[in-house]
């Protein structure tokens, strides 16, 4: 059995996770697990990761006290963990650099990845350019159209972008295609997954690389306030920025975790991407977890105004946190996220990505009901430059 914050030997967090993959990938996952365990035991690996975090990504990112925002709401102090200031504009680079280092260490020269909105693809393209690896990024052709600036960025950094025209032509289909590529080219290829999803050991590895967020937050809170925060609030797509923030506080039982899912057009409409708040347990992309499926067991179409949250599944560790009550999960709609987005632009002069705008909205509501001696840390997982068209569209709808 898992012991709270580690999966068991078969890769289960409680009853979630595992390795539901074709036989041909079992050996590749074993090889990966072995290589990762060795890397963790090698000080030089951690040293190189932290060196690149500092020199290349620009870490530590600030823990910023949003005074104007806090004052306007008139309750708890709100702090922002500024992942939007990381290189390439979001937290995804932490994991991309960590896994690209692992790929190089394993002697794999060809790296494949999936991307939805393109943020993970951009991070992988950057990390592979840096480390001299060939990157191939699968992306649904619907997303290629919606996110053309990111496609351009990936190509500029030397990545090959392969368009996927199956299924709903979005992230879940891109993952299917990447898995297919991996099965075919398993010998020389490293699959660089972008969130805490997929078969073991991905949920563990990605969480470990992203845990730099929570480790820094912990140190920064203690240095500036000499105490831990009362609440951690983060948006949940696959679940990596949230677990990266939460995990280093797992044993600090007084620190409450709140994961914010995409409520889309409202949970009652069925048009959302909130598997933890409105889904059930099943198997998707190699792991058992909460997900969105219909009565025939078919994966449902999802919707969110935030492309990075538009995914029908969620990492197994979150499902475990939900069941043991370590974290609470809520859903915030598209319209509410737009409110959260505007609130941060207006009060702080910071344009957030639409994904963390969900967390901002929820945290602002929460802060209003708390006394001024309480603190809330929001993971500001990315900057909003990529979403300006989306916001322009939201405005048109209102007018
Ligand atoms: C991809 C993305 C997310 C969602 O992914 P998680 O794995 O849940 O963190 C959230 N915010 C931003 C800015 C993203 O790019």
mmCIF file of C-alpha atoms in Angstrom, residues 19-261:
data_model
loop_
_atom_site.group_PDB
_atom_site.id
_atom_site.type_symbol
_atom_site.label_atom_id
_atom_site.label_comp_id
_atom_site.label_asym_id
_atom_site.label_seq_id
_atom_site.Cartn_x
_atom_site.Cartn_y
_atom_site.Cartn_z
ATOM 1 C CA UNK A 19 0.019 0.889 -15.535
ATOM 2 C CA UNK A 20 -2.784 0.102 -17.970
ATOM 3 C CA UNK A 21 -0.721 -0.074 -21.155
ATOM 4 C CA UNK A 22 -0.077 -2.454 -24.057
ATOM 5 C CA UNK A 23 2.415 -5.225 -23.322
ATOM 6 C CA UNK A 24 5.079 -3.578 -25.542
ATOM 7 C CA UNK A 25 5.237 -0.575 -23.217
ATOM 8 C CA UNK A 26 5.633 -2.501 -19.957
ATOM 9 C CA UNK A 27 9.393 -2.959 -20.482
ATOM 10 C CA UNK A 28 9.768 0.714 -21.451
ATOM 11 C CA UNK A 29 7.985 1.820 -18.271
ATOM 12 C CA UNK A 30 10.197 -0.477 -16.199
ATOM 13 C CA UNK A 31 13.293 0.978 -17.881
ATOM 14 C CA UNK A 32 12.016 4.492 -17.163
ATOM 15 C CA UNK A 33 11.245 3.690 -13.536
ATOM 16 C CA UNK A 34 14.679 2.201 -13.063
ATOM 17 C CA UNK A 35 16.416 5.171 -14.718
ATOM 18 C CA UNK A 36 14.407 7.619 -12.634
ATOM 19 C CA UNK A 37 15.234 5.812 -9.401
ATOM 20 C CA UNK A 38 18.930 5.875 -10.305
ATOM 21 C CA UNK A 39 18.763 9.566 -11.208
ATOM 22 C CA UNK A 40 17.125 10.343 -7.851
ATOM 23 C CA UNK A 41 19.964 8.591 -6.050
ATOM 24 C CA UNK A 42 22.578 10.550 -8.021
ATOM 25 C CA UNK A 43 23.364 13.924 -6.493
ATOM 26 C CA UNK A 44 24.719 15.280 -9.756
ATOM 27 C CA UNK A 45 21.271 14.852 -11.363
ATOM 28 C CA UNK A 46 19.535 16.942 -8.689
ATOM 29 C CA UNK A 47 22.374 19.433 -8.883
ATOM 30 C CA UNK A 48 21.983 19.880 -12.641
ATOM 31 C CA UNK A 49 18.193 20.192 -12.359
ATOM 32 C CA UNK A 50 18.487 22.890 -9.706
ATOM 33 C CA UNK A 51 21.217 24.653 -11.632
ATOM 34 C CA UNK A 52 18.957 24.869 -14.715
ATOM 35 C CA UNK A 53 15.994 25.877 -12.538
ATOM 36 C CA UNK A 54 18.046 28.806 -11.370
ATOM 37 C CA UNK A 55 19.978 29.841 -14.475
ATOM 38 C CA UNK A 56 17.568 28.908 -17.261
ATOM 39 C CA UNK A 57 14.040 28.911 -15.836
ATOM 40 C CA UNK A 58 14.677 31.869 -13.537
ATOM 41 C CA UNK A 59 13.838 30.222 -10.230
ATOM 42 C CA UNK A 60 13.002 30.799 -7.492
ATOM 43 C CA UNK A 61 9.882 32.566 -8.750
ATOM 44 C CA UNK A 62 8.612 35.258 -6.328
ATOM 45 C CA UNK A 63 5.934 34.679 -3.713
ATOM 46 C CA UNK A 64 4.190 38.008 -4.148
ATOM 47 C CA UNK A 65 1.809 39.563 -1.613
ATOM 48 C CA UNK A 66 -1.036 40.948 -3.733
ATOM 49 C CA UNK A 67 -1.888 43.876 -1.433
ATOM 50 C CA UNK A 68 -4.275 45.727 -3.720
ATOM 51 C CA UNK A 69 -6.210 42.561 -4.483
ATOM 52 C CA UNK A 70 -6.306 41.577 -0.796
ATOM 53 C CA UNK A 71 -7.450 45.056 0.256
ATOM 54 C CA UNK A 72 -10.162 45.248 -2.364
ATOM 55 C CA UNK A 73 -11.580 41.946 -1.137
ATOM 56 C CA UNK A 74 -11.115 42.865 2.508
ATOM 57 C CA UNK A 75 -10.359 39.498 4.051
ATOM 58 C CA UNK A 76 -7.421 37.100 4.085
ATOM 59 C CA UNK A 77 -4.027 38.108 2.683
ATOM 60 C CA UNK A 78 -3.621 36.739 -0.843
ATOM 61 C CA UNK A 79 -0.176 35.714 -2.080
ATOM 62 C CA UNK A 80 0.671 34.716 -5.627
ATOM 63 C CA UNK A 81 3.309 32.104 -6.480
ATOM 64 C CA UNK A 82 4.570 33.666 -9.700
ATOM 65 C CA UNK A 83 5.004 30.712 -12.074
ATOM 66 C CA UNK A 84 3.921 33.129 -14.809
ATOM 67 C CA UNK A 85 7.435 34.584 -14.538
ATOM 68 C CA UNK A 86 9.148 31.259 -15.301
ATOM 69 C CA UNK A 87 10.827 30.899 -18.710
ATOM 70 C CA UNK A 88 8.242 30.226 -21.465
ATOM 71 C CA UNK A 89 5.538 31.706 -19.219
ATOM 72 C CA UNK A 90 4.200 28.815 -17.169
ATOM 73 C CA UNK A 91 5.098 26.073 -14.696
ATOM 74 C CA UNK A 92 5.306 23.422 -17.451
ATOM 75 C CA UNK A 93 8.993 24.199 -18.069
ATOM 76 C CA UNK A 94 9.952 22.725 -14.645
ATOM 77 C CA UNK A 95 8.810 19.267 -15.696
ATOM 78 C CA UNK A 96 10.036 19.596 -19.288
ATOM 79 C CA UNK A 97 13.579 20.414 -18.166
ATOM 80 C CA UNK A 98 13.568 17.645 -15.531
ATOM 81 C CA UNK A 99 12.411 14.946 -17.938
ATOM 82 C CA UNK A 100 14.623 16.154 -20.802
ATOM 83 C CA UNK A 101 17.601 15.760 -18.458
ATOM 84 C CA UNK A 102 16.406 12.229 -17.725
ATOM 85 C CA UNK A 103 16.003 11.464 -21.455
ATOM 86 C CA UNK A 104 19.571 12.612 -22.131
ATOM 87 C CA UNK A 105 20.841 10.540 -19.223
ATOM 88 C CA UNK A 106 19.046 7.485 -20.660
ATOM 89 C CA UNK A 107 20.756 8.046 -24.007
ATOM 90 C CA UNK A 108 17.476 8.715 -25.861
ATOM 91 C CA UNK A 109 17.909 11.224 -28.661
ATOM 92 C CA UNK A 110 14.313 11.379 -29.870
ATOM 93 C CA UNK A 111 11.723 12.971 -27.585
ATOM 94 C CA UNK A 112 7.996 12.873 -28.266
ATOM 95 C CA UNK A 113 5.311 14.842 -26.464
ATOM 96 C CA UNK A 114 1.643 15.756 -26.681
ATOM 97 C CA UNK A 115 0.255 19.220 -26.288
ATOM 98 C CA UNK A 116 -3.194 20.759 -26.040
ATOM 99 C CA UNK A 117 -2.917 24.513 -25.819
ATOM 100 C CA UNK A 118 0.718 24.302 -26.821
ATOM 101 C CA UNK A 119 2.220 25.368 -23.486
ATOM 102 C CA UNK A 120 3.701 21.941 -22.821
ATOM 103 C CA UNK A 121 4.855 21.699 -26.444
ATOM 104 C CA UNK A 122 6.658 25.028 -26.142
ATOM 105 C CA UNK A 123 8.304 23.940 -22.878
ATOM 106 C CA UNK A 124 9.430 20.645 -24.445
ATOM 107 C CA UNK A 125 10.738 22.416 -27.562
ATOM 108 C CA UNK A 126 12.766 24.774 -25.347
ATOM 109 C CA UNK A 127 14.166 22.030 -23.086
ATOM 110 C CA UNK A 128 15.089 19.843 -26.083
ATOM 111 C CA UNK A 129 16.782 22.727 -27.908
ATOM 112 C CA UNK A 130 18.745 23.409 -24.734
ATOM 113 C CA UNK A 131 19.882 19.798 -24.301
ATOM 114 C CA UNK A 132 20.418 18.903 -27.946
ATOM 115 C CA UNK A 133 17.485 16.500 -28.306
ATOM 116 C CA UNK A 134 15.090 16.116 -31.257
ATOM 117 C CA UNK A 135 11.517 17.045 -30.253
ATOM 118 C CA UNK A 136 8.375 15.806 -32.001
ATOM 119 C CA UNK A 137 5.145 17.265 -30.646
ATOM 120 C CA UNK A 138 1.694 15.787 -31.356
ATOM 121 C CA UNK A 139 -1.128 18.309 -31.405
ATOM 122 C CA UNK A 140 -4.765 18.033 -32.447
ATOM 123 C CA UNK A 141 -5.432 19.968 -35.662
ATOM 124 C CA UNK A 142 -8.266 21.809 -33.933
ATOM 125 C CA UNK A 143 -5.720 23.043 -31.350
ATOM 126 C CA UNK A 144 -3.128 23.861 -34.038
ATOM 127 C CA UNK A 145 -5.660 26.270 -35.485
ATOM 128 C CA UNK A 146 -6.679 27.782 -32.117
ATOM 129 C CA UNK A 147 -3.124 28.171 -30.812
ATOM 130 C CA UNK A 148 -1.054 29.113 -33.847
ATOM 131 C CA UNK A 149 1.413 31.414 -32.002
ATOM 132 C CA UNK A 150 2.522 28.455 -29.868
ATOM 133 C CA UNK A 151 2.935 26.291 -32.979
ATOM 134 C CA UNK A 152 5.181 28.998 -34.378
ATOM 135 C CA UNK A 153 7.221 29.125 -31.154
ATOM 136 C CA UNK A 154 7.744 25.353 -31.139
ATOM 137 C CA UNK A 155 8.959 25.386 -34.742
ATOM 138 C CA UNK A 156 11.313 28.295 -34.090
ATOM 139 C CA UNK A 157 12.989 26.213 -31.379
ATOM 140 C CA UNK A 158 13.457 23.296 -33.763
ATOM 141 C CA UNK A 159 10.528 21.039 -32.817
ATOM 142 C CA UNK A 160 8.525 19.139 -35.404
ATOM 143 C CA UNK A 161 4.786 19.584 -34.872
ATOM 144 C CA UNK A 162 2.628 16.662 -36.054
ATOM 145 C CA UNK A 163 -1.042 17.320 -36.544
ATOM 146 C CA UNK A 164 -3.571 14.803 -35.210
ATOM 147 C CA UNK A 165 -6.898 14.562 -37.015
ATOM 148 C CA UNK A 166 -8.541 11.675 -35.132
ATOM 149 C CA UNK A 167 -11.353 11.913 -32.552
ATOM 150 C CA UNK A 168 -12.115 15.376 -31.264
ATOM 151 C CA UNK A 169 -8.724 16.541 -32.664
ATOM 152 C CA UNK A 170 -7.634 17.904 -29.284
ATOM 153 C CA UNK A 171 -5.388 16.947 -26.356
ATOM 154 C CA UNK A 172 -6.769 13.492 -25.575
ATOM 155 C CA UNK A 173 -6.283 12.444 -29.209
ATOM 156 C CA UNK A 174 -2.766 13.894 -29.241
ATOM 157 C CA UNK A 175 -1.929 11.724 -26.203
ATOM 158 C CA UNK A 176 -3.322 8.628 -27.976
ATOM 159 C CA UNK A 177 -1.139 9.410 -30.988
ATOM 160 C CA UNK A 178 1.981 9.985 -28.857
ATOM 161 C CA UNK A 179 1.414 6.634 -27.108
ATOM 162 C CA UNK A 180 1.072 4.974 -30.535
ATOM 163 C CA UNK A 181 4.400 6.523 -31.638
ATOM 164 C CA UNK A 182 6.052 5.320 -28.431
ATOM 165 C CA UNK A 183 4.843 1.737 -28.953
ATOM 166 C CA UNK A 184 6.371 1.802 -32.457
ATOM 167 C CA UNK A 185 9.689 3.506 -31.639
ATOM 168 C CA UNK A 186 10.191 2.450 -28.057
ATOM 169 C CA UNK A 187 13.928 1.690 -28.422
ATOM 170 C CA UNK A 188 15.295 5.176 -29.111
ATOM 171 C CA UNK A 189 12.355 7.341 -28.005
ATOM 172 C CA UNK A 190 11.578 9.125 -24.751
ATOM 173 C CA UNK A 191 7.926 10.074 -24.135
ATOM 174 C CA UNK A 192 7.859 13.375 -22.235
ATOM 175 C CA UNK A 193 4.385 13.580 -20.659
ATOM 176 C CA UNK A 194 3.177 17.019 -19.603
ATOM 177 C CA UNK A 195 1.171 16.442 -16.427
ATOM 178 C CA UNK A 196 0.767 14.099 -13.453
ATOM 179 C CA UNK A 197 -1.272 11.683 -15.585
ATOM 180 C CA UNK A 198 -0.510 8.524 -17.562
ATOM 181 C CA UNK A 199 0.915 5.224 -16.304
ATOM 182 C CA UNK A 200 3.359 4.916 -13.388
ATOM 183 C CA UNK A 201 6.019 6.372 -13.003
ATOM 184 C CA UNK A 202 4.830 9.553 -14.801
ATOM 185 C CA UNK A 203 2.477 10.861 -12.078
ATOM 186 C CA UNK A 204 5.274 10.474 -9.520
ATOM 187 C CA UNK A 205 8.058 11.924 -11.682
ATOM 188 C CA UNK A 206 6.122 14.936 -12.903
ATOM 189 C CA UNK A 207 4.968 15.712 -9.374
ATOM 190 C CA UNK A 208 8.537 15.465 -8.068
ATOM 191 C CA UNK A 209 9.832 17.921 -10.695
ATOM 192 C CA UNK A 210 6.944 20.321 -10.073
ATOM 193 C CA UNK A 211 7.373 20.064 -6.286
ATOM 194 C CA UNK A 212 10.016 22.784 -6.625
ATOM 195 C CA UNK A 213 7.006 25.158 -6.586
ATOM 196 C CA UNK A 214 5.810 24.054 -3.157
ATOM 197 C CA UNK A 215 9.325 23.707 -1.733
ATOM 198 C CA UNK A 216 10.079 27.321 -2.620
ATOM 199 C CA UNK A 217 6.691 28.489 -1.336
ATOM 200 C CA UNK A 218 7.351 26.810 1.996
ATOM 201 C CA UNK A 219 10.765 28.475 2.382
ATOM 202 C CA UNK A 220 9.451 31.849 1.209
ATOM 203 C CA UNK A 221 6.504 31.747 3.643
ATOM 204 C CA UNK A 222 8.764 30.860 6.558
ATOM 205 C CA UNK A 223 11.303 33.537 5.631
ATOM 206 C CA UNK A 224 8.744 36.329 5.165
ATOM 207 C CA UNK A 225 6.020 35.419 7.701
ATOM 208 C CA UNK A 226 7.626 32.795 9.904
ATOM 209 C CA UNK A 227 4.635 30.500 9.416
ATOM 210 C CA UNK A 228 2.907 28.316 6.864
ATOM 211 C CA UNK A 229 -0.052 29.473 4.754
ATOM 212 C CA UNK A 230 -3.610 28.553 5.767
ATOM 213 C CA UNK A 231 -4.807 27.692 2.258
ATOM 214 C CA UNK A 232 -3.212 26.646 -1.023
ATOM 215 C CA UNK A 233 -5.411 27.197 -4.072
ATOM 216 C CA UNK A 234 -4.540 26.005 -7.585
ATOM 217 C CA UNK A 235 -6.313 25.116 -10.812
ATOM 218 C CA UNK A 236 -6.483 21.453 -11.827
ATOM 219 C CA UNK A 237 -6.211 20.303 -15.435
ATOM 220 C CA UNK A 238 -4.121 17.137 -15.383
ATOM 221 C CA UNK A 239 -3.099 18.307 -11.940
ATOM 222 C CA UNK A 240 0.613 19.133 -12.056
ATOM 223 C CA UNK A 241 0.818 22.766 -10.949
ATOM 224 C CA UNK A 242 -1.551 22.030 -8.063
ATOM 225 C CA UNK A 243 0.309 18.922 -6.862
ATOM 226 C CA UNK A 244 3.611 20.730 -7.295
ATOM 227 C CA UNK A 245 2.362 23.355 -4.855
ATOM 228 C CA UNK A 246 0.483 20.990 -2.519
ATOM 229 C CA UNK A 247 2.787 18.046 -2.166
ATOM 230 C CA UNK A 248 5.568 19.560 -0.008
ATOM 231 C CA UNK A 249 2.820 20.496 2.498
ATOM 232 C CA UNK A 250 1.244 17.013 2.556
ATOM 233 C CA UNK A 251 2.165 16.365 6.194
ATOM 234 C CA UNK A 252 1.262 19.894 7.357
ATOM 235 C CA UNK A 253 -2.320 18.958 8.154
ATOM 236 C CA UNK A 254 -3.342 22.508 9.022
ATOM 237 C CA UNK A 255 -2.564 23.722 5.508
ATOM 238 C CA UNK A 256 -5.759 23.226 3.470
ATOM 239 C CA UNK A 257 -5.552 22.275 -0.209
ATOM 240 C CA UNK A 258 -8.195 23.451 -2.682
ATOM 241 C CA UNK A 259 -8.112 22.276 -6.300
ATOM 242 C CA UNK A 260 -10.182 24.295 -8.774
ATOM 243 C CA UNK A 261 -11.536 22.494 -11.822
#
